[in-house]
Amino acid sequence: MLIDQVCEATGGPYRYTGRTMRDAHRGMQVTTGEFNALVEDLVATLSAFKVPKAEQDELLGILGPLKTDIVEVQSNATATALGHGSVVPAARHVAIERSTPRRSPASRR
């Protein structure tokens, strides 16, 4: 779903049909430090794939405003325990995302 969200936000063919960022992250107690670490990882990944800085800045400009919907704890701490023990840990979410078969853009609509 993350791929769909980024693709749609940047004008691509996929459509994001998930929950709002506020609803999806409610109760997870994501910290400012964790959000910033995600941004650093995203920039490192984009750089590794040689995405030009202008395009990186454009994507960060689109995703940046979501910070207020995601961050619940104003702290520089990272690797904190997630609130509400029923949520999927981030590492497992990434593994699920990577193992999910990709569908064509037409099948996502």
Tab-separated table of C-alpha atoms in Angstrom:
chain	number	residue	atom	x	y	z
A	1	MET	CA	0.000	0.000	0.000
A	2	LEU	CA	2.920	2.343	0.599
A	3	ILE	CA	3.942	1.933	-3.024
A	4	ASP	CA	0.403	2.763	-4.132
A	5	GLN	CA	0.314	5.853	-1.932
A	6	VAL	CA	3.640	7.256	-3.151
A	7	CYS	CA	2.766	6.443	-6.753
A	8	GLU	CA	-0.605	8.192	-6.561
A	9	ALA	CA	0.852	11.197	-4.704
A	10	THR	CA	3.408	11.700	-7.457
A	11	GLY	CA	0.919	11.400	-10.298
A	12	GLY	CA	1.549	7.737	-11.142
A	13	PRO	CA	-1.003	5.179	-12.279
A	14	TYR	CA	-1.594	3.381	-8.955
A	15	ARG	CA	-4.417	4.385	-6.630
A	16	TYR	CA	-4.124	4.379	-2.830
A	17	THR	CA	-7.236	2.974	-1.201
A	18	GLY	CA	-5.995	2.590	2.364
A	19	ARG	CA	-6.836	4.468	5.533
A	20	THR	CA	-5.803	8.060	6.147
A	21	MET	CA	-2.344	8.486	7.647
A	22	ARG	CA	-3.912	9.735	10.873
A	23	ASP	CA	-6.123	6.636	11.146
A	24	ALA	CA	-3.377	4.226	10.082
A	25	HIS	CA	-0.895	5.542	12.689
A	26	ARG	CA	-3.289	6.388	15.526
A	27	GLY	CA	-2.090	4.889	18.797
A	28	MET	CA	1.276	3.781	17.406
A	29	GLN	CA	2.988	6.613	19.293
A	30	VAL	CA	5.376	7.309	16.423
A	31	THR	CA	8.069	9.753	17.534
A	32	THR	CA	9.541	12.672	15.635
A	33	GLY	CA	12.849	10.787	15.666
A	34	GLU	CA	11.263	7.744	14.042
A	35	PHE	CA	9.599	9.859	11.379
A	36	ASN	CA	12.896	11.625	10.665
A	37	ALA	CA	14.703	8.263	10.479
A	38	LEU	CA	12.182	7.114	7.872
A	39	VAL	CA	12.837	10.251	5.830
A	40	GLU	CA	16.600	9.662	6.078
A	41	ASP	CA	16.143	6.063	4.887
A	42	LEU	CA	13.942	7.236	2.024
A	43	VAL	CA	16.514	9.819	0.909
A	44	ALA	CA	19.316	7.234	1.121
A	45	THR	CA	17.282	4.807	-0.989
A	46	LEU	CA	16.407	7.423	-3.585
A	47	SER	CA	20.067	8.461	-3.748
A	48	ALA	CA	21.186	4.840	-4.115
A	49	PHE	CA	18.882	4.555	-7.129
A	50	LYS	CA	20.303	7.821	-8.462
A	51	VAL	CA	17.012	9.708	-8.318
A	52	PRO	CA	17.887	13.355	-9.040
A	53	LYS	CA	17.736	15.768	-6.086
A	54	ALA	CA	14.957	17.839	-7.673
A	55	GLU	CA	12.700	14.776	-7.820
A	56	GLN	CA	13.681	13.772	-4.280
A	57	ASP	CA	12.766	17.237	-3.044
A	58	GLU	CA	9.454	17.088	-4.897
A	59	LEU	CA	8.558	13.747	-3.266
A	60	LEU	CA	9.614	14.953	0.188
A	61	GLY	CA	7.509	18.069	-0.340
A	62	ILE	CA	4.487	15.883	-1.032
A	63	LEU	CA	5.071	13.479	1.865
A	64	GLY	CA	6.378	15.995	4.430
A	65	PRO	CA	2.988	17.463	5.362
A	66	LEU	CA	1.866	13.977	6.457
A	67	LYS	CA	4.178	14.282	9.472
A	68	THR	CA	1.481	15.961	11.561
A	69	ASP	CA	-0.860	13.025	10.883
A	70	ILE	CA	1.753	10.385	11.750
A	71	VAL	CA	3.805	11.717	14.687
A	72	GLU	CA	2.126	11.496	18.092
A	73	VAL	CA	5.165	11.857	20.388
A	74	GLN	CA	7.494	14.848	20.224
A	75	SER	CA	10.746	13.046	20.976
A	76	ASN	CA	13.970	12.303	19.142
A	77	ALA	CA	13.819	8.690	20.370
A	78	THR	CA	13.824	5.880	17.809
A	79	ALA	CA	13.067	2.158	18.006
A	80	THR	CA	10.390	2.711	20.628
A	81	ALA	CA	7.682	0.176	21.368
A	82	LEU	CA	4.534	0.670	19.356
A	83	GLY	CA	1.347	1.572	21.167
A	84	HIS	CA	-1.626	-0.813	21.044
A	85	GLY	CA	0.104	-4.206	20.852
A	86	SER	CA	-2.158	-5.240	17.986
A	87	VAL	CA	-0.463	-3.165	15.292
A	88	VAL	CA	1.990	-4.752	12.858
A	89	PRO	CA	5.624	-3.909	13.668
A	90	ALA	CA	7.263	-1.804	10.946
A	91	ALA	CA	9.846	-4.444	9.963
A	92	ARG	CA	7.102	-7.022	9.474
A	93	HIS	CA	5.066	-4.506	7.453
A	94	VAL	CA	8.034	-4.023	5.108
A	95	ALA	CA	8.431	-7.804	4.763
A	96	ILE	CA	4.741	-8.143	3.935
A	97	GLU	CA	4.970	-5.317	1.387
A	98	ARG	CA	7.997	-6.931	-0.269
A	99	SER	CA	6.387	-10.374	-0.417
A	100	THR	CA	3.092	-9.145	-1.860
A	101	PRO	CA	2.863	-9.912	-5.582
A	102	ARG	CA	2.804	-6.760	-7.698
A	103	ARG	CA	-0.333	-6.117	-9.677
A	104	SER	CA	-0.557	-4.166	-12.868
A	105	PRO	CA	-1.745	-0.550	-12.544
A	106	ALA	CA	-5.026	-1.443	-14.259
A	107	SER	CA	-5.860	-4.066	-11.617
A	108	ARG	CA	-5.385	-1.545	-8.796
A	109	ARG	CA	-8.256	0.672	-9.846
